[in-house]
Amino acid sequence: MIPRIFRHLILSLGWFLIAGTLLSFIKSGSWMVRLWDFPRLQIAGVAAVLVGLYGRFFDRGNRADAVFLGSLTACGLFQGWKVLRYTPLWRTQVKMTRRGKDTGCTFSLLMSNVLMENTEHERLLEVIKRRQPDIVLAVETNARWAAALEPLAATYPHVVRKPQENYYGLMLFSRIPFVESEIKFLVQDDIPSVHVTFELPGGGRVCLHGLHPRPPEPIRDQDSTPRDAELVIMGREIGDAPDTPTLVAGDLNDVAWSPTSELFMRLSGLLDPRIGRGLYNSFNANDRLWRYPLDHVFHSNHFRLVALERLPHVGSDHFPMYIELSLEPDAPLEQPKTEEADGDQEEAEEKLEDQAEAAATGEDRPGRE
């Protein structure tokens, strides 16, 4: 006979997951709401286990049990549906190239949140040496990391540097010359982003935007308002230039299936090469259970995919990500851009207004001293 306390534990945990799932539908920037966007796969798995246990050992066939089991089943199915696109069960959104690599129209990018406190600099340098990307984007770089990465300038002579001591510094190294390069502060004066245009040897200019917005998190009671606003601004800017081959890379402090990421994709028209391929969870590198896809490369439909890979651990709490793309004139015929939905512009405007109000009162960064 299984103790009744297990029934109460299952009921409590089940209703907790159901409540959290419902909470995620609320359009609020509060971290207490937005953090429920992250563990969808974990919720789906736990819900399935709880339904099985309760149905096997505690279901009395009454109305209350039917409501609980039905609600928890719906919760698990919904959460599983939200991440299903990021599995091989879904059709790929970005197609593999049918060309060779020696066309002059391919390039590769290695992106890494290095973790500012991480002192294992050589591990990242070794991964870069082994993979030989054309472009390296490093975020959370401070002065110590800037000095450690400076040897890259010998083989990556085109560099944009903005190290900072607040976890939001960044650096960009490239073998491909920049036509234009700029550091911007899209939302807050201590959160930089890097924006470059480069021309491939085979012809064709590409815009690259490197971002690392401030995350929602409970320790400093930080909500998602500035992060959401930064993604909206970037999404609109890209959406206003649909004919420009573009990619956005960085630790966006958001999962790929969140409402904000989905809004960003619709506003920008960009594609996600992970759809139909896998989660490519990059954070937390030190925790197999609570691991999410926070490091992203979204790109316009002008590219087909050559390679996509999560790279080995470099001492950070993030795995580096590697992508190789091919700029191909006929790619848009096979890969339609992500379409904007009714109400997207209104929602985007609301997010910008929320950020403006929060900035006016200082509530957009309550943990700042």
GROMACS .gro file of C-alpha atoms in nm:
model
  369
    1MET     CA    1   0.000   0.000   0.000
    2ILE     CA    2   0.153   0.333  -0.110
    3PRO     CA    3   0.130   0.599   0.163
    4ARG     CA    4  -0.134   0.863   0.103
    5ILE     CA    5   0.129   1.134   0.144
    6PHE     CA    6   0.255   1.044  -0.205
    7ARG     CA    7  -0.089   1.120  -0.344
    8HIS     CA    8  -0.082   1.464  -0.184
    9LEU     CA    9   0.271   1.525  -0.311
   10ILE     CA   10   0.169   1.434  -0.666
   11LEU     CA   11  -0.141   1.653  -0.643
   12SER     CA   12   0.059   1.947  -0.508
   13LEU     CA   13   0.334   1.920  -0.769
   14GLY     CA   14   0.085   1.864  -1.048
   15TRP     CA   15  -0.126   2.168  -0.965
   16PHE     CA   16   0.195   2.370  -0.925
   17LEU     CA   17   0.299   2.279  -1.281
   18ILE     CA   18  -0.048   2.355  -1.412
   19ALA     CA   19  -0.046   2.694  -1.240
   20GLY     CA   20   0.299   2.774  -1.379
   21THR     CA   21   0.189   2.679  -1.728
   22LEU     CA   22  -0.112   2.908  -1.704
   23LEU     CA   23   0.109   3.184  -1.563
   24SER     CA   24   0.328   3.170  -1.874
   25PHE     CA   25   0.032   3.288  -2.086
   26ILE     CA   26   0.028   3.623  -1.906
   27LYS     CA   27   0.186   3.906  -2.105
   28SER     CA   28   0.401   4.037  -1.824
   29GLY     CA   29   0.771   4.112  -1.797
   30SER     CA   30   0.787   3.997  -1.434
   31TRP     CA   31   1.059   3.740  -1.381
   32MET     CA   32   0.807   3.531  -1.184
   33VAL     CA   33   0.608   3.497  -1.507
   34ARG     CA   34   0.880   3.486  -1.771
   35LEU     CA   35   1.092   3.223  -1.597
   36TRP     CA   36   0.811   2.977  -1.673
   37ASP     CA   37   0.901   3.015  -2.042
   38PHE     CA   38   1.221   2.820  -1.981
   39PRO     CA   39   1.155   2.472  -1.835
   40ARG     CA   40   0.890   2.356  -2.082
   41LEU     CA   41   1.062   2.028  -2.165
   42GLN     CA   42   1.119   1.951  -1.797
   43ILE     CA   43   0.755   2.031  -1.716
   44ALA     CA   44   0.634   1.806  -1.997
   45GLY     CA   45   0.848   1.518  -1.869
   46VAL     CA   46   0.747   1.556  -1.505
   47ALA     CA   47   0.379   1.593  -1.600
   48ALA     CA   48   0.392   1.266  -1.794
   49VAL     CA   49   0.546   1.085  -1.496
   50LEU     CA   50   0.289   1.230  -1.254
   51VAL     CA   51  -0.003   1.135  -1.478
   52GLY     CA   52   0.127   0.780  -1.497
   53LEU     CA   53   0.182   0.748  -1.123
   54TYR     CA   54  -0.147   0.905  -1.022
   55GLY     CA   55  -0.345   0.710  -1.281
   56ARG     CA   56  -0.187   0.384  -1.172
   57PHE     CA   57  -0.204   0.416  -0.795
   58PHE     CA   58  -0.447   0.691  -0.689
   59ASP     CA   59  -0.718   0.742  -0.952
   60ARG     CA   60  -1.054   0.671  -0.786
   61GLY     CA   61  -1.255   0.742  -1.097
   62ASN     CA   62  -1.431   1.043  -0.951
   63ARG     CA   63  -1.475   1.388  -1.101
   64ALA     CA   64  -1.193   1.551  -0.903
   65ASP     CA   65  -0.941   1.294  -1.021
   66ALA     CA   66  -1.061   1.328  -1.379
   67VAL     CA   67  -1.018   1.705  -1.366
   68PHE     CA   68  -0.667   1.671  -1.221
   69LEU     CA   69  -0.553   1.408  -1.469
   70GLY     CA   70  -0.712   1.590  -1.762
   71SER     CA   71  -0.558   1.924  -1.663
   72LEU     CA   72  -0.213   1.774  -1.605
   73THR     CA   73  -0.227   1.583  -1.933
   74ALA     CA   74  -0.321   1.902  -2.119
   75CYS     CA   75  -0.039   2.084  -1.941
   76GLY     CA   76   0.218   1.822  -2.048
   77LEU     CA   77   0.093   1.810  -2.406
   78PHE     CA   78   0.103   2.188  -2.439
   79GLN     CA   79   0.455   2.210  -2.298
   80GLY     CA   80   0.573   1.931  -2.525
   81TRP     CA   81   0.412   2.100  -2.825
   82LYS     CA   82   0.601   2.423  -2.755
   83VAL     CA   83   0.939   2.249  -2.788
   84LEU     CA   84   0.843   1.997  -3.057
   85ARG     CA   85   0.967   2.226  -3.336
   86TYR     CA   86   1.316   2.194  -3.192
   87THR     CA   87   1.334   1.819  -3.249
   88PRO     CA   88   1.399   1.607  -3.559
   89LEU     CA   89   1.025   1.527  -3.560
   90TRP     CA   90   0.961   1.870  -3.715
   91ARG     CA   91   1.034   1.983  -4.069
   92THR     CA   92   1.357   2.181  -4.095
   93GLN     CA   93   1.310   2.553  -4.146
   94VAL     CA   94   1.660   2.614  -4.287
   95LYS     CA   95   1.776   2.379  -4.563
   96MET     CA   96   2.122   2.233  -4.599
   97THR     CA   97   2.333   2.378  -4.878
   98ARG     CA   98   2.381   2.177  -5.194
   99ARG     CA   99   2.693   2.370  -5.286
  100GLY     CA  100   3.056   2.314  -5.197
  101LYS     CA  101   3.246   2.528  -4.947
  102ASP     CA  102   3.481   2.684  -5.202
  103THR     CA  103   3.229   2.922  -5.354
  104GLY     CA  104   3.346   3.233  -5.170
  105CYS     CA  105   2.994   3.267  -5.029
  106THR     CA  106   3.030   3.061  -4.713
  107PHE     CA  107   3.143   3.186  -4.374
  108SER     CA  108   3.151   3.052  -4.021
  109LEU     CA  109   3.083   3.206  -3.682
  110LEU     CA  110   3.185   3.088  -3.337
  111MET     CA  111   2.992   3.248  -3.053
  112SER     CA  112   3.075   3.211  -2.684
  113ASN     CA  113   2.955   3.355  -2.356
  114VAL     CA  114   3.291   3.321  -2.186
  115LEU     CA  115   3.171   3.384  -1.826
  116MET     CA  116   3.349   3.688  -1.693
  117GLU     CA  117   3.498   3.506  -1.390
  118ASN     CA  118   3.623   3.215  -1.600
  119THR     CA  119   4.005   3.210  -1.602
  120GLU     CA  120   4.044   2.909  -1.833
  121HIS     CA  121   4.114   3.129  -2.132
  122GLU     CA  122   4.325   2.871  -2.313
  123ARG     CA  123   4.033   2.633  -2.342
  124LEU     CA  124   3.841   2.876  -2.559
  125LEU     CA  125   4.150   2.968  -2.760
  126GLU     CA  126   4.209   2.598  -2.826
  127VAL     CA  127   3.851   2.547  -2.948
  128ILE     CA  128   3.887   2.847  -3.179
  129LYS     CA  129   4.216   2.713  -3.311
  130ARG     CA  130   4.062   2.372  -3.375
  131ARG     CA  131   3.742   2.496  -3.547
  132GLN     CA  132   3.899   2.787  -3.737
  133PRO     CA  133   3.585   3.004  -3.769
  134ASP     CA  134   3.588   3.316  -3.986
  135ILE     CA  135   3.429   3.526  -3.711
  136VAL     CA  136   3.444   3.500  -3.331
  137LEU     CA  137   3.188   3.671  -3.107
  138ALA     CA  138   3.269   3.666  -2.734
  139VAL     CA  139   3.035   3.812  -2.471
  140GLU     CA  140   3.087   3.876  -2.098
  141THR     CA  141   3.438   3.991  -2.182
  142ASN     CA  142   3.614   4.220  -1.934
  143ALA     CA  143   3.966   4.362  -1.937
  144ARG     CA  144   4.120   4.030  -1.834
  145TRP     CA  145   3.942   3.845  -2.111
  146ALA     CA  146   4.032   4.117  -2.360
  147ALA     CA  147   4.400   4.066  -2.282
  148ALA     CA  148   4.365   3.688  -2.304
  149LEU     CA  149   4.193   3.705  -2.644
  150GLU     CA  150   4.423   3.967  -2.792
  151PRO     CA  151   4.647   3.704  -2.960
  152LEU     CA  152   4.353   3.632  -3.190
  153ALA     CA  153   4.414   3.969  -3.356
  154ALA     CA  154   4.715   3.819  -3.535
  155THR     CA  155   4.488   3.597  -3.746
  156TYR     CA  156   4.164   3.790  -3.697
  157PRO     CA  157   4.282   4.145  -3.774
  158HIS     CA  158   3.938   4.306  -3.794
  159VAL     CA  159   3.831   4.362  -3.435
  160VAL     CA  160   3.558   4.546  -3.246
  161ARG     CA  161   3.634   4.574  -2.874
  162LYS     CA  162   3.400   4.675  -2.593
  163PRO     CA  163   3.515   4.499  -2.275
  164GLN     CA  164   3.326   4.589  -1.957
  165GLU     CA  165   3.330   4.480  -1.595
  166ASN     CA  166   2.953   4.437  -1.565
  167TYR     CA  167   2.902   4.100  -1.747
  168TYR     CA  168   2.794   4.274  -2.067
  169GLY     CA  169   3.123   4.345  -2.241
  170LEU     CA  170   3.174   4.196  -2.586
  171MET     CA  171   3.438   4.153  -2.855
  172LEU     CA  172   3.419   4.058  -3.223
  173PHE     CA  173   3.713   3.918  -3.420
  174SER     CA  174   3.698   3.859  -3.795
  175ARG     CA  175   3.913   3.740  -4.081
  176ILE     CA  176   3.668   3.905  -4.319
  177PRO     CA  177   3.711   4.283  -4.347
  178PHE     CA  178   3.431   4.504  -4.220
  179VAL     CA  179   3.264   4.751  -4.451
  180GLU     CA  180   3.106   4.912  -4.144
  181SER     CA  181   3.128   4.849  -3.771
  182GLU     CA  182   2.955   5.012  -3.476
  183ILE     CA  183   2.887   4.966  -3.106
  184LYS     CA  184   2.535   5.066  -3.005
  185PHE     CA  185   2.347   5.092  -2.678
  186LEU     CA  186   1.999   5.005  -2.800
  187VAL     CA  187   1.812   5.026  -2.470
  188GLN     CA  188   2.044   5.090  -2.174
  189ASP     CA  189   2.369   5.282  -2.151
  190ASP     CA  190   2.558   4.991  -1.993
  191ILE     CA  191   2.441   4.716  -2.234
  192PRO     CA  192   2.635   4.734  -2.563
  193SER     CA  193   2.568   4.551  -2.887
  194VAL     CA  194   2.793   4.516  -3.191
  195HIS     CA  195   2.680   4.572  -3.549
  196VAL     CA  196   2.898   4.508  -3.852
  197THR     CA  197   2.862   4.474  -4.227
  198PHE     CA  198   3.110   4.260  -4.419
  199GLU     CA  199   3.146   4.154  -4.780
  200LEU     CA  200   3.210   3.791  -4.869
  201PRO     CA  201   3.491   3.707  -5.114
  202GLY     CA  202   3.237   3.573  -5.363
  203GLY     CA  203   3.028   3.889  -5.340
  204GLY     CA  204   2.735   3.986  -5.125
  205ARG     CA  205   2.722   4.199  -4.814
  206VAL     CA  206   2.607   4.055  -4.483
  207CYS     CA  207   2.493   4.236  -4.168
  208LEU     CA  208   2.577   4.080  -3.834
  209HIS     CA  209   2.424   4.198  -3.507
  210GLY     CA  210   2.579   4.069  -3.182
  211LEU     CA  211   2.354   4.102  -2.877
  212HIS     CA  212   2.362   4.022  -2.506
  213PRO     CA  213   2.058   4.183  -2.340
  214ARG     CA  214   1.997   4.195  -1.966
  215PRO     CA  215   1.811   3.883  -1.841
  216PRO     CA  216   1.508   3.844  -1.617
  217GLU     CA  217   1.625   3.700  -1.285
  218PRO     CA  218   1.505   3.688  -0.925
  219ILE     CA  219   1.822   3.777  -0.733
  220ARG     CA  220   1.807   4.145  -0.833
  221ASP     CA  221   1.431   4.138  -0.894
  222GLN     CA  222   1.507   4.210  -1.261
  223ASP     CA  223   1.219   4.168  -1.503
  224SER     CA  224   1.239   4.102  -1.878
  225THR     CA  225   1.138   4.453  -1.989
  226PRO     CA  226   1.479   4.575  -2.118
  227ARG     CA  227   1.554   4.240  -2.283
  228ASP     CA  228   1.219   4.239  -2.460
  229ALA     CA  229   1.260   4.599  -2.574
  230GLU     CA  230   1.606   4.530  -2.719
  231LEU     CA  231   1.477   4.234  -2.918
  232VAL     CA  232   1.181   4.438  -3.043
  233ILE     CA  233   1.406   4.725  -3.157
  234MET     CA  234   1.639   4.484  -3.335
  235GLY     CA  235   1.352   4.288  -3.487
  236ARG     CA  236   1.187   4.597  -3.628
  237GLU     CA  237   1.514   4.730  -3.771
  238ILE     CA  238   1.582   4.403  -3.951
  239GLY     CA  239   1.222   4.373  -4.066
  240ASP     CA  240   1.248   4.715  -4.230
  241ALA     CA  241   1.531   4.585  -4.453
  242PRO     CA  242   1.402   4.245  -4.571
  243ASP     CA  243   1.634   4.228  -4.873
  244THR     CA  244   1.952   4.252  -4.662
  245PRO     CA  245   2.125   3.922  -4.575
  246THR     CA  246   2.134   3.939  -4.196
  247LEU     CA  247   2.214   3.733  -3.891
  248VAL     CA  248   2.169   3.795  -3.519
  249ALA     CA  249   2.396   3.612  -3.278
  250GLY     CA  250   2.448   3.616  -2.906
  251ASP     CA  251   2.335   3.510  -2.564
  252LEU     CA  252   1.985   3.654  -2.574
  253ASN     CA  253   1.899   3.535  -2.222
  254ASP     CA  254   1.582   3.384  -2.362
  255VAL     CA  255   1.478   3.044  -2.488
  256ALA     CA  256   1.394   2.993  -2.853
  257TRP     CA  257   1.028   2.908  -2.783
  258SER     CA  258   0.943   3.203  -2.559
  259PRO     CA  259   0.676   3.455  -2.666
  260THR     CA  260   0.944   3.726  -2.693
  261SER     CA  261   1.174   3.518  -2.914
  262GLU     CA  262   0.880   3.420  -3.133
  263LEU     CA  263   0.775   3.785  -3.160
  264PHE     CA  264   1.131   3.879  -3.253
  265MET     CA  265   1.137   3.621  -3.530
  266ARG     CA  266   0.807   3.745  -3.673
  267LEU     CA  267   0.909   4.113  -3.658
  268SER     CA  268   1.246   4.043  -3.819
  269GLY     CA  269   1.139   3.770  -4.058
  270LEU     CA  270   1.445   3.569  -3.955
  271LEU     CA  271   1.475   3.189  -3.945
  272ASP     CA  272   1.606   2.953  -3.678
  273PRO     CA  273   1.839   2.678  -3.807
  274ARG     CA  274   1.766   2.464  -3.498
  275ILE     CA  275   1.404   2.407  -3.600
  276GLY     CA  276   1.372   2.045  -3.712
  277ARG     CA  277   1.724   1.964  -3.592
  278GLY     CA  278   1.750   1.984  -3.215
  279LEU     CA  279   1.752   2.197  -2.902
  280TYR     CA  280   2.127   2.273  -2.905
  281ASN     CA  281   2.108   2.359  -2.536
  282SER     CA  282   2.396   2.590  -2.450
  283PHE     CA  283   2.324   2.688  -2.087
  284ASN     CA  284   2.384   2.564  -1.818
  285ALA     CA  285   2.698   2.381  -1.929
  286ASN     CA  286   2.748   2.263  -1.569
  287ASP     CA  287   2.398   2.119  -1.520
  288ARG     CA  288   2.257   1.849  -1.748
  289LEU     CA  289   1.904   1.870  -1.608
  290TRP     CA  290   1.843   2.246  -1.624
  291ARG     CA  291   1.990   2.322  -1.964
  292TYR     CA  292   1.835   2.553  -2.226
  293PRO     CA  293   1.907   2.704  -2.570
  294LEU     CA  294   2.007   3.059  -2.470
  295ASP     CA  295   2.281   3.119  -2.729
  296HIS     CA  296   2.124   3.183  -3.065
  297VAL     CA  297   2.196   3.250  -3.429
  298PHE     CA  298   1.890   3.366  -3.620
  299HIS     CA  299   1.939   3.454  -3.985
  300SER     CA  300   1.749   3.576  -4.289
  301ASN     CA  301   1.627   3.337  -4.556
  302HIS     CA  302   1.915   3.433  -4.786
  303PHE     CA  303   2.131   3.158  -4.632
  304ARG     CA  304   2.137   2.782  -4.638
  305LEU     CA  305   2.307   2.584  -4.364
  306VAL     CA  306   2.649   2.422  -4.396
  307ALA     CA  307   2.703   2.320  -4.033
  308LEU     CA  308   2.557   2.379  -3.686
  309GLU     CA  309   2.730   2.251  -3.375
  310ARG     CA  310   2.750   2.291  -3.000
  311LEU     CA  311   3.118   2.298  -2.911
  312PRO     CA  312   3.302   2.151  -2.609
  313HIS     CA  313   3.304   2.300  -2.261
  314VAL     CA  314   3.546   2.592  -2.218
  315GLY     CA  315   3.510   2.654  -1.844
  316SER     CA  316   3.212   2.885  -1.885
  317ASP     CA  317   2.853   2.816  -1.783
  318HIS     CA  318   2.772   2.837  -2.157
  319PHE     CA  319   2.885   2.607  -2.434
  320PRO     CA  320   3.020   2.787  -2.742
  321MET     CA  321   2.810   2.756  -3.057
  322TYR     CA  322   2.938   2.719  -3.414
  323ILE     CA  323   2.750   2.783  -3.736
  324GLU     CA  324   2.853   2.788  -4.099
  325LEU     CA  325   2.623   2.948  -4.356
  326SER     CA  326   2.614   2.980  -4.734
  327LEU     CA  327   2.474   3.292  -4.898
  328GLU     CA  328   2.269   3.169  -5.195
  329PRO     CA  329   2.048   3.381  -5.424
  330ASP     CA  330   1.785   3.109  -5.468
  331ALA     CA  331   1.754   3.024  -5.097
  332PRO     CA  332   1.452   3.255  -5.037
  333LEU     CA  333   1.254   3.058  -5.296
  334GLU     CA  334   1.279   2.747  -5.079
  335GLN     CA  335   1.277   2.913  -4.736
  336PRO     CA  336   1.000   3.165  -4.681
  337LYS     CA  337   1.073   3.424  -4.414
  338THR     CA  338   0.891   3.414  -4.083
  339GLU     CA  339   0.567   3.607  -4.131
  340GLU     CA  340   0.438   3.878  -3.904
  341ALA     CA  341   0.105   3.810  -3.731
  342ASP     CA  342  -0.188   4.038  -3.656
  343GLY     CA  343  -0.122   4.239  -3.344
  344ASP     CA  344   0.257   4.199  -3.349
  345GLN     CA  345   0.326   4.567  -3.402
  346GLU     CA  346   0.088   4.662  -3.124
  347GLU     CA  347   0.256   4.415  -2.888
  348ALA     CA  348   0.597   4.547  -2.990
  349GLU     CA  349   0.487   4.903  -2.917
  350GLU     CA  350   0.359   4.799  -2.575
  351LYS     CA  351   0.697   4.648  -2.490
  352LEU     CA  352   0.876   4.967  -2.590
  353GLU     CA  353   0.634   5.175  -2.385
  354ASP     CA  354   0.687   4.946  -2.085
  355GLN     CA  355   1.063   4.995  -2.115
  356ALA     CA  356   1.027   5.373  -2.146
  357GLU     CA  357   0.816   5.383  -1.829
  358ALA     CA  358   1.056   5.152  -1.643
  359ALA     CA  359   1.358   5.359  -1.750
  360ALA     CA  360   1.192   5.679  -1.632
  361THR     CA  361   1.157   5.539  -1.280
  362GLY     CA  362   1.472   5.324  -1.271
  363GLU     CA  363   1.268   5.007  -1.246
  364ASP     CA  364   1.430   4.863  -1.558
  365ARG     CA  365   1.737   4.768  -1.351
  366PRO     CA  366   1.643   4.754  -0.984
  367GLY     CA  367   1.962   4.573  -0.884
  368ARG     CA  368   2.189   4.857  -0.993
  369GLU     CA  369   2.373   5.022  -0.710
   0.00000   0.00000   0.00000
